[in-house]
mmCIF file with all atom_site columns, C-alpha atoms in Angstrom:
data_model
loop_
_atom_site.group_PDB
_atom_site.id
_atom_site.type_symbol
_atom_site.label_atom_id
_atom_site.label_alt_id
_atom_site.label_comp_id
_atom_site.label_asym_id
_atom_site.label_entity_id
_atom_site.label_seq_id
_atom_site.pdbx_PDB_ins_code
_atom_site.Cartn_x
_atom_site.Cartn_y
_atom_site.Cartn_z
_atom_site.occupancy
_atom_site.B_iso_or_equiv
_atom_site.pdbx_formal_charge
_atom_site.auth_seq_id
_atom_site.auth_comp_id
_atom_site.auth_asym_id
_atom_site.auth_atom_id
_atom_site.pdbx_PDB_model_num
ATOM 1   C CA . UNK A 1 1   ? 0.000   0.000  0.000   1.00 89.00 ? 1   UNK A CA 1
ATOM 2   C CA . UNK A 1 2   ? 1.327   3.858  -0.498  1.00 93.00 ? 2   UNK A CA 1
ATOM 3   C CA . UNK A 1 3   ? 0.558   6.735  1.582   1.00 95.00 ? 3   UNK A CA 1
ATOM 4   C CA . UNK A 1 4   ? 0.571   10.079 -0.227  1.00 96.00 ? 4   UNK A CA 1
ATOM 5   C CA . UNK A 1 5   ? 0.153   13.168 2.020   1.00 97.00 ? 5   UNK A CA 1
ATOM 6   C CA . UNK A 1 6   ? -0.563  16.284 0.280   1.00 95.00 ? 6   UNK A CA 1
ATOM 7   C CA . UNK A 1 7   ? 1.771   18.741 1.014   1.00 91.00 ? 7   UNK A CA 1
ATOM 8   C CA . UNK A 1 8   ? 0.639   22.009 -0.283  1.00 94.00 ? 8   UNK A CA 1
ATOM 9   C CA . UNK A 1 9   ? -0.105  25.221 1.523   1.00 95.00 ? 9   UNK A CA 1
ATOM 10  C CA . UNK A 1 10  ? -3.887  25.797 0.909   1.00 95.00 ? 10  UNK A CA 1
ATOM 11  C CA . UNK A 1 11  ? -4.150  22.021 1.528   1.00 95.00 ? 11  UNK A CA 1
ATOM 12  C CA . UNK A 1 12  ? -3.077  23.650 4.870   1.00 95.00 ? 12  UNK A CA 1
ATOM 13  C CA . UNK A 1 13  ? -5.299  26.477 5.250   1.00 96.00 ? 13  UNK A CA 1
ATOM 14  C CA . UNK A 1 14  ? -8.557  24.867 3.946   1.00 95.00 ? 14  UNK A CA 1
ATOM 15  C CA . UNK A 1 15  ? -7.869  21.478 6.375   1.00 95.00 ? 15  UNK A CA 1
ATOM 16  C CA . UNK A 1 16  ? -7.660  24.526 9.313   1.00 96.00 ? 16  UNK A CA 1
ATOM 17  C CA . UNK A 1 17  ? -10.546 26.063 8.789   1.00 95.00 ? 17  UNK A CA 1
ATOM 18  C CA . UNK A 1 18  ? -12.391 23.068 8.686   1.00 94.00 ? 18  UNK A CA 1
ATOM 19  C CA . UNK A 1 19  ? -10.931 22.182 12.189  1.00 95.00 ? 19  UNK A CA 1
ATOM 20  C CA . UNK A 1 20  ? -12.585 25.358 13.819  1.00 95.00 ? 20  UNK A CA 1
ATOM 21  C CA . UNK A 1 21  ? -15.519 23.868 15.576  1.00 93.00 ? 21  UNK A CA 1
ATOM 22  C CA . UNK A 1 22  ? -17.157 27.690 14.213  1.00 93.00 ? 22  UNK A CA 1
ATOM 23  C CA . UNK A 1 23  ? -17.369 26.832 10.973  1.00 92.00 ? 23  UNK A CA 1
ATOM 24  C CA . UNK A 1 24  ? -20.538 26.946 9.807   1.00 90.00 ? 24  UNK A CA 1
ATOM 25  C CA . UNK A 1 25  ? -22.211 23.989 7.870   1.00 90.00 ? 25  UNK A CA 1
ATOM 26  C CA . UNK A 1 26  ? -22.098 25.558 4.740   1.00 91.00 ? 26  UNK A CA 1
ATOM 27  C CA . UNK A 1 27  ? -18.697 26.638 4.932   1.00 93.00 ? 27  UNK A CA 1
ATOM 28  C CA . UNK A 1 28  ? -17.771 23.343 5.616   1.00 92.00 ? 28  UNK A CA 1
ATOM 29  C CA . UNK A 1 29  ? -19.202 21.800 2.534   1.00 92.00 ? 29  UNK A CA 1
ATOM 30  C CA . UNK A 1 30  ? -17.636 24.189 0.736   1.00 94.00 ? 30  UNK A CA 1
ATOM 31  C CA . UNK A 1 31  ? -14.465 23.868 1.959   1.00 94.00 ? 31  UNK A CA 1
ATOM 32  C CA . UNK A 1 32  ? -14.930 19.875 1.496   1.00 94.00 ? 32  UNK A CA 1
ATOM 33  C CA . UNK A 1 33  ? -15.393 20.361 -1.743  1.00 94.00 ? 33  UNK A CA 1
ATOM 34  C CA . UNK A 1 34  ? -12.341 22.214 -2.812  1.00 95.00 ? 34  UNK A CA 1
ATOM 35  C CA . UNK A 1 35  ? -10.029 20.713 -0.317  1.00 95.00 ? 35  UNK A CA 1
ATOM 36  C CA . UNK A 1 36  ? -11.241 17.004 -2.517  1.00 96.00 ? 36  UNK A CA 1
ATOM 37  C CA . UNK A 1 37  ? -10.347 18.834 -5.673  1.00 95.00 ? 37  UNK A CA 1
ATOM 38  C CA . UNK A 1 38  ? -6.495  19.570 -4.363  1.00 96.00 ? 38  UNK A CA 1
ATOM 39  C CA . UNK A 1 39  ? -6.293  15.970 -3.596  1.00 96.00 ? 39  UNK A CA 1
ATOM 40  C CA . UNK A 1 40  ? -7.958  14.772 -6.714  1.00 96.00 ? 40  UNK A CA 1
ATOM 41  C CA . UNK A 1 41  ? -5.067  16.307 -8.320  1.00 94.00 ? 41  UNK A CA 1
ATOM 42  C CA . UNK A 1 42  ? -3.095  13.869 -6.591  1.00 94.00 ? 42  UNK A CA 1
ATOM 43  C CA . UNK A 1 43  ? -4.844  10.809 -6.583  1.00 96.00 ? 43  UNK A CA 1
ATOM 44  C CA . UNK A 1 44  ? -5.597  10.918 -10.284 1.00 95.00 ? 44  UNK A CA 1
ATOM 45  C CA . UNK A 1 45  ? -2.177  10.979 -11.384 1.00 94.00 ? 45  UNK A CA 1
ATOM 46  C CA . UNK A 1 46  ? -2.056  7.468  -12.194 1.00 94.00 ? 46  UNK A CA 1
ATOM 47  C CA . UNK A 1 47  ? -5.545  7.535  -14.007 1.00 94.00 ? 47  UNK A CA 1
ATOM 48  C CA . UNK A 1 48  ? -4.581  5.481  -17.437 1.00 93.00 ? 48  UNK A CA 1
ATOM 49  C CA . UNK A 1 49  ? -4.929  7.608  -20.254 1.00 94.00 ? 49  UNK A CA 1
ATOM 50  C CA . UNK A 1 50  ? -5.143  6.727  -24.331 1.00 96.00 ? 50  UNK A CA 1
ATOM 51  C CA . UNK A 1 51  ? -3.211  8.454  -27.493 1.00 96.00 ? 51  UNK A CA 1
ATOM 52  C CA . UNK A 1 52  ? -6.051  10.378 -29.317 1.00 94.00 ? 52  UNK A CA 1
ATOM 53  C CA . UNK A 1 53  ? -5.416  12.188 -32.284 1.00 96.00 ? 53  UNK A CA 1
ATOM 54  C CA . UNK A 1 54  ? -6.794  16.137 -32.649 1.00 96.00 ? 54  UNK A CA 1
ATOM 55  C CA . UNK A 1 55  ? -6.576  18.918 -34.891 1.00 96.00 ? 55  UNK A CA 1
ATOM 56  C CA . UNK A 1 56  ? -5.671  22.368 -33.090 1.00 96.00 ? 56  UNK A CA 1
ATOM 57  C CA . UNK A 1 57  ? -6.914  25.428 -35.145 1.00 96.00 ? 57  UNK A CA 1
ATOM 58  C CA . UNK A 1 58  ? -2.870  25.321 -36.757 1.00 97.00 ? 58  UNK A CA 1
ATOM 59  C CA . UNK A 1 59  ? -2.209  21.426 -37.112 1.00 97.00 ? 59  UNK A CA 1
ATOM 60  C CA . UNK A 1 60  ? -2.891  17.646 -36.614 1.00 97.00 ? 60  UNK A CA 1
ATOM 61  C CA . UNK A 1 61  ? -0.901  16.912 -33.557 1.00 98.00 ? 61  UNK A CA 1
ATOM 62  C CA . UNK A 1 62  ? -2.018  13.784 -30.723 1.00 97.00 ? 62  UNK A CA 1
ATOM 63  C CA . UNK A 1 63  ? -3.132  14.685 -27.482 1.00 96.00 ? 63  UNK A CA 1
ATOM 64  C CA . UNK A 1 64  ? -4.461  12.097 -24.700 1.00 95.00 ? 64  UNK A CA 1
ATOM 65  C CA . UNK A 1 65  ? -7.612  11.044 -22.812 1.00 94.00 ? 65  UNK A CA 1
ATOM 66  C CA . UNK A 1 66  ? -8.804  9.103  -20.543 1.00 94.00 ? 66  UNK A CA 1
ATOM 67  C CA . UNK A 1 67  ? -9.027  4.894  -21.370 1.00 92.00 ? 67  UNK A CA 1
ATOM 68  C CA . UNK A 1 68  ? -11.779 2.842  -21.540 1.00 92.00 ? 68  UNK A CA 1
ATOM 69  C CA . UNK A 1 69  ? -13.160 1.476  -19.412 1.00 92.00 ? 69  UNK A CA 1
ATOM 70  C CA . UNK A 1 70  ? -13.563 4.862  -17.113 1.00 93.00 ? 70  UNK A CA 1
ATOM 71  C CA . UNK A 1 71  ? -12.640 4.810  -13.700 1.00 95.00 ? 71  UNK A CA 1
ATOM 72  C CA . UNK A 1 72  ? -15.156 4.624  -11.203 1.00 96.00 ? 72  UNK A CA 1
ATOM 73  C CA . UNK A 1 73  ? -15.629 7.102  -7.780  1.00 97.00 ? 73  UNK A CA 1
ATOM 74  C CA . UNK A 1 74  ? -17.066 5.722  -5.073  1.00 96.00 ? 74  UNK A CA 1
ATOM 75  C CA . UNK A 1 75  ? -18.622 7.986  -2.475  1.00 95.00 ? 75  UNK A CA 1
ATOM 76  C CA . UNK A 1 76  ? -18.980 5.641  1.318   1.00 93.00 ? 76  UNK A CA 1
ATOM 77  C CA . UNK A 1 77  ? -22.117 7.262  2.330   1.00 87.00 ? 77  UNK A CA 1
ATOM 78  C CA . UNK A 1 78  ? -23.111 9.415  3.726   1.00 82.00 ? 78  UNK A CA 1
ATOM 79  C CA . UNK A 1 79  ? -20.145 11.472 4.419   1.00 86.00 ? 79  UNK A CA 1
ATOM 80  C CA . UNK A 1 80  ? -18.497 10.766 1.224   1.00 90.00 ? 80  UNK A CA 1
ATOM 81  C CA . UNK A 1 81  ? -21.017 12.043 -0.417  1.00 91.00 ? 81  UNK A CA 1
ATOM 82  C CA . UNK A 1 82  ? -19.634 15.492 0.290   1.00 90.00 ? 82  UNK A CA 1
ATOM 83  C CA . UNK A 1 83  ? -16.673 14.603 -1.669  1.00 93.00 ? 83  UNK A CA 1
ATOM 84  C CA . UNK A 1 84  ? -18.069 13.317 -4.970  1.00 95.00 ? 84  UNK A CA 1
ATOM 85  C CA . UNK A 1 85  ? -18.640 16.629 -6.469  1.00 93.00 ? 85  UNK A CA 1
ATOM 86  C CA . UNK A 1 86  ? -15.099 17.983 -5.609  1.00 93.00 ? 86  UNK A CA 1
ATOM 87  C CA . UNK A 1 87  ? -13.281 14.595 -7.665  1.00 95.00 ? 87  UNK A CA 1
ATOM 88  C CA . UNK A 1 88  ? -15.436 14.388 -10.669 1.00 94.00 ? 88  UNK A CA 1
ATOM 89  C CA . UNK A 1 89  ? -14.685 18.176 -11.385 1.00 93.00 ? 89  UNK A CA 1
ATOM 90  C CA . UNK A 1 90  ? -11.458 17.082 -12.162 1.00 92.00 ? 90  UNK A CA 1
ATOM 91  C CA . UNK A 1 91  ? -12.353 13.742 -13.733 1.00 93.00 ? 91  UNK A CA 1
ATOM 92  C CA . UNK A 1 92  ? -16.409 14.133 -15.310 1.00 92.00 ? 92  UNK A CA 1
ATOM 93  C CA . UNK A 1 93  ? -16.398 11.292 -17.510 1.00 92.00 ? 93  UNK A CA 1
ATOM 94  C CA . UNK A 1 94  ? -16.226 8.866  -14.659 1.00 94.00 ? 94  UNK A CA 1
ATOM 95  C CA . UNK A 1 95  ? -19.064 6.562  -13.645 1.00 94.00 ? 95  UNK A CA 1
ATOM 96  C CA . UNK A 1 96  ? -20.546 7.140  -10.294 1.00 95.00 ? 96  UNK A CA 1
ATOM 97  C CA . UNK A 1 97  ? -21.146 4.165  -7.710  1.00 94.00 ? 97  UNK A CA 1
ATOM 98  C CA . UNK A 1 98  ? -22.059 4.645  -4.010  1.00 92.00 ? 98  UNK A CA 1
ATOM 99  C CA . UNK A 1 99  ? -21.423 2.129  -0.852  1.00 91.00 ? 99  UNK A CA 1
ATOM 100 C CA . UNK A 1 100 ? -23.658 2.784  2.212   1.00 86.00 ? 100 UNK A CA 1
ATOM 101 C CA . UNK A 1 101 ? -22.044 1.504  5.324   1.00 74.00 ? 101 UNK A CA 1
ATOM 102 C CA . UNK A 1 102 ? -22.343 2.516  8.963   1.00 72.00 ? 102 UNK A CA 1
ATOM 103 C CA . UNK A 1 103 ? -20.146 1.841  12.118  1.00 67.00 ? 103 UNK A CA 1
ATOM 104 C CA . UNK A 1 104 ? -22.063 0.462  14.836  1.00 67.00 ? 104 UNK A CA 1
ATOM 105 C CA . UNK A 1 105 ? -20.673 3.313  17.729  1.00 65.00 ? 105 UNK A CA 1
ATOM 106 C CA . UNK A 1 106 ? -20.772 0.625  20.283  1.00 69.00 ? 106 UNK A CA 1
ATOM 107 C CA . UNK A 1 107 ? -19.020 -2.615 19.034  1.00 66.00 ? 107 UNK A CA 1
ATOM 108 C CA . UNK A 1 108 ? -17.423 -0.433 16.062  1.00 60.00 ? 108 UNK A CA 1
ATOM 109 C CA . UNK A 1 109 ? -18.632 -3.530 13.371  1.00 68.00 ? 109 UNK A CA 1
ATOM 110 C CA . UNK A 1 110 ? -19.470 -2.241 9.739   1.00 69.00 ? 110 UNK A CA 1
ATOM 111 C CA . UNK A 1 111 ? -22.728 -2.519 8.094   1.00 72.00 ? 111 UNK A CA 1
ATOM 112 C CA . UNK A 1 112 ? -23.462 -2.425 4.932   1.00 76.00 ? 112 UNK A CA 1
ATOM 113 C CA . UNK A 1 113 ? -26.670 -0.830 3.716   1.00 79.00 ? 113 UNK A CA 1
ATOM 114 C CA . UNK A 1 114 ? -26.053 0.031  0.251   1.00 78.00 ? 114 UNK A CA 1
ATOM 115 C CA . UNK A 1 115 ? -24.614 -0.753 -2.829  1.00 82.00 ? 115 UNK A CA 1
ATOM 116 C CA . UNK A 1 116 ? -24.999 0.571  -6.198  1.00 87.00 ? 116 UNK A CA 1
ATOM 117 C CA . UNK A 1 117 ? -21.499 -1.185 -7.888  1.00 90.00 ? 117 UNK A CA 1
ATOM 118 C CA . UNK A 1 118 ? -21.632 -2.865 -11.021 1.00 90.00 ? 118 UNK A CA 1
ATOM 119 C CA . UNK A 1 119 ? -20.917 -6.348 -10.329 1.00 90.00 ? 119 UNK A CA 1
ATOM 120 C CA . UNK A 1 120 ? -17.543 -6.699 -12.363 1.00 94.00 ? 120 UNK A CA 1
ATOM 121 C CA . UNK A 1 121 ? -14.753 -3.888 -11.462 1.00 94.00 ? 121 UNK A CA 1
ATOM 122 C CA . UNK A 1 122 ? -12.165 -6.097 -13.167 1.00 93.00 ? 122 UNK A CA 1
ATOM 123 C CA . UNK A 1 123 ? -9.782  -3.334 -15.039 1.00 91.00 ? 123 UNK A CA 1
ATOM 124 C CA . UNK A 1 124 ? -11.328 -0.429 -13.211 1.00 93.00 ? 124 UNK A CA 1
ATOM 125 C CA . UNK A 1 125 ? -9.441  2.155  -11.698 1.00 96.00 ? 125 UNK A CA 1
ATOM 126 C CA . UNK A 1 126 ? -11.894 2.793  -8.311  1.00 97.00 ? 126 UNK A CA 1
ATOM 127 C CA . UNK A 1 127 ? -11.885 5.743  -6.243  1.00 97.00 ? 127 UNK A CA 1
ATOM 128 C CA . UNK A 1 128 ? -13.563 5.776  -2.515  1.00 97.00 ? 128 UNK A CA 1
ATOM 129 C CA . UNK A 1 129 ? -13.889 8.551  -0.834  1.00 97.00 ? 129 UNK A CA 1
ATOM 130 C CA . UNK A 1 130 ? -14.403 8.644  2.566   1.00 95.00 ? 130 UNK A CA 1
ATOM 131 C CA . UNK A 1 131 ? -13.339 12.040 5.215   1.00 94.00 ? 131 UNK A CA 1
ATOM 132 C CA . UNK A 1 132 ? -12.306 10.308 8.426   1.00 93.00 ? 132 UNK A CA 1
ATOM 133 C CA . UNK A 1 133 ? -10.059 7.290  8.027   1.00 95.00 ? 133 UNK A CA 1
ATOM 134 C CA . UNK A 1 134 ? -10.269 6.091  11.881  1.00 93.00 ? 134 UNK A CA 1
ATOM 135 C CA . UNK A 1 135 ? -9.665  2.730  13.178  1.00 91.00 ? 135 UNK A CA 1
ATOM 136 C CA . UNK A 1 136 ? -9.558  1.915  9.299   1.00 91.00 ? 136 UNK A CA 1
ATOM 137 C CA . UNK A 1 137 ? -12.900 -0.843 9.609   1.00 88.00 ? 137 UNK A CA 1
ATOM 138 C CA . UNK A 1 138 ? -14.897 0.990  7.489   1.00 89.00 ? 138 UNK A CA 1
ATOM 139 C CA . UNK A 1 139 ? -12.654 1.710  5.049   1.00 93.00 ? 139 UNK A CA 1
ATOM 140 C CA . UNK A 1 140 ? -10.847 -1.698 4.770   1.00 93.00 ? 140 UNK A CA 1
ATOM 141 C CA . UNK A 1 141 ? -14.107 -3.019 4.093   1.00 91.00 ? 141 UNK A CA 1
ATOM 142 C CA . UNK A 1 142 ? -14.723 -0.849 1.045   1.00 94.00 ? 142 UNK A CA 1
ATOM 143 C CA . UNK A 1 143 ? -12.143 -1.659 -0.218  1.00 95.00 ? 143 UNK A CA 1
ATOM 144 C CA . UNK A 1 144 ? -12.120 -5.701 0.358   1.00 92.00 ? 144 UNK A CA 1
ATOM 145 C CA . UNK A 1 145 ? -15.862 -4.965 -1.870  1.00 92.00 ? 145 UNK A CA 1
ATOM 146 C CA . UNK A 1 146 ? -14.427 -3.639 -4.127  1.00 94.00 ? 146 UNK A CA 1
ATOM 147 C CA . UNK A 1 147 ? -11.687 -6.048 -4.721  1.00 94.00 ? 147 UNK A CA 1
ATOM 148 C CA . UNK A 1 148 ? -14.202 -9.106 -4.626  1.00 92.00 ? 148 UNK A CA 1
ATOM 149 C CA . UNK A 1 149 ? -15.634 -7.651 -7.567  1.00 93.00 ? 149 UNK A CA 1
ATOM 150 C CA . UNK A 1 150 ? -12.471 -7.849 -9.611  1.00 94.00 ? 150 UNK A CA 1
ATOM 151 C CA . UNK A 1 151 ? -10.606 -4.494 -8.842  1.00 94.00 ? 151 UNK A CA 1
ATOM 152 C CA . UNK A 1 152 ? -6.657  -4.464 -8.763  1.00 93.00 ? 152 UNK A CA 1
ATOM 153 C CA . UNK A 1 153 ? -6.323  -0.426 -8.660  1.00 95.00 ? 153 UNK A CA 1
ATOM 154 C CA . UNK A 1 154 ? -7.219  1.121  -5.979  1.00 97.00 ? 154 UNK A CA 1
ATOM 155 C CA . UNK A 1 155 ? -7.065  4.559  -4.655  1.00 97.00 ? 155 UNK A CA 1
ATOM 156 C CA . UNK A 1 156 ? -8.758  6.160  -1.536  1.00 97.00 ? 156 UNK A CA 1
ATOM 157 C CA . UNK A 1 157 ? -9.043  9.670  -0.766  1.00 97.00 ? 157 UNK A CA 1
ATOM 158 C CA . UNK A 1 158 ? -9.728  10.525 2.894   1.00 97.00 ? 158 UNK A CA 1
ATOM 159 C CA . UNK A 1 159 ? -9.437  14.201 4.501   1.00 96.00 ? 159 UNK A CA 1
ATOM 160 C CA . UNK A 1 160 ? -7.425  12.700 7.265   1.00 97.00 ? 160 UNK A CA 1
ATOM 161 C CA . UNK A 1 161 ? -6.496  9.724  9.240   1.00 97.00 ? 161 UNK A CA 1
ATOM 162 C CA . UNK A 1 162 ? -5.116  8.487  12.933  1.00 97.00 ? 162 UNK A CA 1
ATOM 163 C CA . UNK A 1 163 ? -2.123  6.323  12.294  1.00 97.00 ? 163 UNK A CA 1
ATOM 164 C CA . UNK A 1 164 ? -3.871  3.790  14.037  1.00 96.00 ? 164 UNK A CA 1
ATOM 165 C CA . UNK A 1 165 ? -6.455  3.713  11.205  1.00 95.00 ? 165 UNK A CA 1
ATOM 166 C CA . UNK A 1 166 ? -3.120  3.498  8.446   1.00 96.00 ? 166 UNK A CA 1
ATOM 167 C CA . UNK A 1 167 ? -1.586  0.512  10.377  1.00 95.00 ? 167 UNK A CA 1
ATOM 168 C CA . UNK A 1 168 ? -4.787  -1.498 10.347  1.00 95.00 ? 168 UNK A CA 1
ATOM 169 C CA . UNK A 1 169 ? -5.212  -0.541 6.556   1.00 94.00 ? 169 UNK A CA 1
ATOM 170 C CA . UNK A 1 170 ? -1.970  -1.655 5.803   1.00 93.00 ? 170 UNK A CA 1
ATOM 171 C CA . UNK A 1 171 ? -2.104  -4.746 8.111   1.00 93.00 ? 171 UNK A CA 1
ATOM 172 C CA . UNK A 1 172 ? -5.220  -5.722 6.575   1.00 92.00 ? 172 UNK A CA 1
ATOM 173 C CA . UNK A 1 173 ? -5.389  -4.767 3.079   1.00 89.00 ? 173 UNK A CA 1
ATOM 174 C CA . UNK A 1 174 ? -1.537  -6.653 1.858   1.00 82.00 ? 174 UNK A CA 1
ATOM 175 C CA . UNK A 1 175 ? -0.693  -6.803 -1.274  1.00 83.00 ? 175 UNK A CA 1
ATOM 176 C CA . UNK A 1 176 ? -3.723  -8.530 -2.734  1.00 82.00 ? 176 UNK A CA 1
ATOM 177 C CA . UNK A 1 177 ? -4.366  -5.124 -4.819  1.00 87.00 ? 177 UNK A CA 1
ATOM 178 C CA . UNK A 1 178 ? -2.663  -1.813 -5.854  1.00 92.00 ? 178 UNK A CA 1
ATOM 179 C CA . UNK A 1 179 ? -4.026  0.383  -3.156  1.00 94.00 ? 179 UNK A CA 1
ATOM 180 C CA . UNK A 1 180 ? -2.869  4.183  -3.184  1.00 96.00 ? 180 UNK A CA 1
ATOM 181 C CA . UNK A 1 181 ? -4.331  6.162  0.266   1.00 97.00 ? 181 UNK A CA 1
ATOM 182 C CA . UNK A 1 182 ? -4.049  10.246 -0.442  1.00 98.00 ? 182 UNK A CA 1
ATOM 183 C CA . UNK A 1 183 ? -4.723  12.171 2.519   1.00 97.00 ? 183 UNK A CA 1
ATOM 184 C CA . UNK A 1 184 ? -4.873  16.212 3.665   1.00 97.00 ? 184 UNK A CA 1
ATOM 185 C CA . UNK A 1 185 ? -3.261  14.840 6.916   1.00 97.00 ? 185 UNK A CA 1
ATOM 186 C CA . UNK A 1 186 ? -2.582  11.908 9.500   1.00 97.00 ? 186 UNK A CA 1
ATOM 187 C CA . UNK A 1 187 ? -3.205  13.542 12.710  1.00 96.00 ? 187 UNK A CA 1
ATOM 188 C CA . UNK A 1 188 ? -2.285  12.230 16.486  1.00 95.00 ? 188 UNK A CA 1
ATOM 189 C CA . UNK A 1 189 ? -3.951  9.768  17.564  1.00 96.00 ? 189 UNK A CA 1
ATOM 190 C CA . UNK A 1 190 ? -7.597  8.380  17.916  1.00 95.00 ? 190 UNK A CA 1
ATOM 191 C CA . UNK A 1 191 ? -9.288  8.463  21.751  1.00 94.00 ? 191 UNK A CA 1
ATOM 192 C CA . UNK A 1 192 ? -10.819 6.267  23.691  1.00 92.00 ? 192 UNK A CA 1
ATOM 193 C CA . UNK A 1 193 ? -13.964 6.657  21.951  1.00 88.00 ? 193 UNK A CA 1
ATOM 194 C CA . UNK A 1 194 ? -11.906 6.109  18.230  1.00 89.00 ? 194 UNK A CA 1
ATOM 195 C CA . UNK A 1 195 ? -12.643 10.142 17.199  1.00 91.00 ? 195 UNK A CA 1
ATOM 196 C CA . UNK A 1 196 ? -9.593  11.321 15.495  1.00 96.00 ? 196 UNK A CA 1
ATOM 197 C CA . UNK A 1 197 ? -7.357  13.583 17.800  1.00 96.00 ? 197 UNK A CA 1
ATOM 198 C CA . UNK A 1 198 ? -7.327  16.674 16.453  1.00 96.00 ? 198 UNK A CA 1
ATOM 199 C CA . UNK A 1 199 ? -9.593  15.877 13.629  1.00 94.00 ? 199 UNK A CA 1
ATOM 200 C CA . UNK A 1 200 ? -12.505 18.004 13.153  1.00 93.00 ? 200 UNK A CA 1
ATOM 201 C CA . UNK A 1 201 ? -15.217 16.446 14.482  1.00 89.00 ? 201 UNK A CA 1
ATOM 202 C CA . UNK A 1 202 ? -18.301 14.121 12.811  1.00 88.00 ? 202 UNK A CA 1
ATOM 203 C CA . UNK A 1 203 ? -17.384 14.928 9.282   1.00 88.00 ? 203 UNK A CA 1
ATOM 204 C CA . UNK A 1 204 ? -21.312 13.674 8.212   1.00 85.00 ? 204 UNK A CA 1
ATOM 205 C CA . UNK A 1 205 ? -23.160 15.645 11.090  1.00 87.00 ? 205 UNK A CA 1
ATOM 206 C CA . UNK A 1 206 ? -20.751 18.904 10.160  1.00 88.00 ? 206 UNK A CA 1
ATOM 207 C CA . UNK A 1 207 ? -21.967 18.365 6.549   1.00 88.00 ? 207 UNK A CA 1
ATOM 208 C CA . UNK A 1 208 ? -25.364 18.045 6.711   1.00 83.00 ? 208 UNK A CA 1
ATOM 209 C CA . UNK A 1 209 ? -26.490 17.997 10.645  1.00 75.00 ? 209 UNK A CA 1
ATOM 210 C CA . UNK A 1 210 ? -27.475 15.986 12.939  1.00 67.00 ? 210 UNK A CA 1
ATOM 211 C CA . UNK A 1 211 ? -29.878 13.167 12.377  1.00 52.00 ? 211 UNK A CA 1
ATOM 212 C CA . UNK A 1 212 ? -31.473 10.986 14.731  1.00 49.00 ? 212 UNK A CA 1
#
């Protein structure tokens, strides 16, 4: 597995602001979403491209695009969801899948509620995105999905992560796929209740509220 930390000065500033517990909802999205186009940048530098001949208004030259078949983003919902706007800026022409799954808060299992993924991913390039990479459950189980259903590239785009979370990803995950983890930051620690320390809170509830 490889780690890729952006290291980039409004990276910086925009993964501050978000910190502020005063940040308003709508800030936050905002923020979200162009903080996940900055890492986009990152994560899609890999994304397999084609020759593809063009004609610029002086001459017949070849340019590139993107191969067939097109990658595939993967928003874990809900708080993902908040992301998926931010990466497909940068890469439109990608297919959209989503993956609903839910920590239980007590026993910190994963559910999993949703799942609109085509059932063959064999020679896709996949994209989850998920905010909080925490104890890692969550997202080691999006991606062991993902590679059931035939996917050998990997790469997951999370806000920020405890090391703990990175170690169990790592531990877990092998080298069963090409799996690329790009990240704002990797903070402290996690606490005793597995919230990220600093982190910036419930990235779903600072999104879009509180729901009971």
């Amino acid at each position: 597995m490889r780690i890729h930390v952006a290291d980039h000065p409004l990276v910086s500033h925009k993964l501050a602001v978000l910190r502020n517990k005063e940040t308003a909802s709508p800030t936050f999205r905002q923020l979200v979403d162009e903080l996940v186009t900055l890492l986009a940048y990152e994560a899609t530098r890999e994304v397999l491209t084609v020759e593809h001949p063009i004609q610029t208004p002086v001459t017949n030259t070849v340019g590139v695009k993107i191969a067939d078949p097109q990658p595939i983003v993967i928003p874990i919902l809900r708080a993902g969801l908040g992301m998926l706007e931010g990466m497909t800026r940068l890469v439109p022409t990608a297919e959209v899948g989503f993956l609903g799954m839910q920590r239980n808060e007590e026993t910190l299992e994963i559910h999993t509620y949703a799942n609109r993924l085509p059932d063959d991913l064999t020679g896709r390039q996949v994209f989850l995105l998920d905010p909080m990479l925490a104890t890692g459950g969550t997202l080691v189980d999006a991606i062991n999905y993902v590679i059931e259903r035939g996917a050998r590239d990997v790469t997951a785009v999370c806000l920020i992560a405890a090391p703990e979370g990175v170690k169990v990803l790592e531990d877990k995950i092998g080298d069963r796929a090409d799996v690329k983890l790009v990240l704002a930051a990797i903070d402290e620690r996690l606490n005793e209740k597995s919230y990220i320390v600093p982190g910036l809170g419930d990235a779903g509830d600072r999104l879009y509220g509180i729901v009971d």
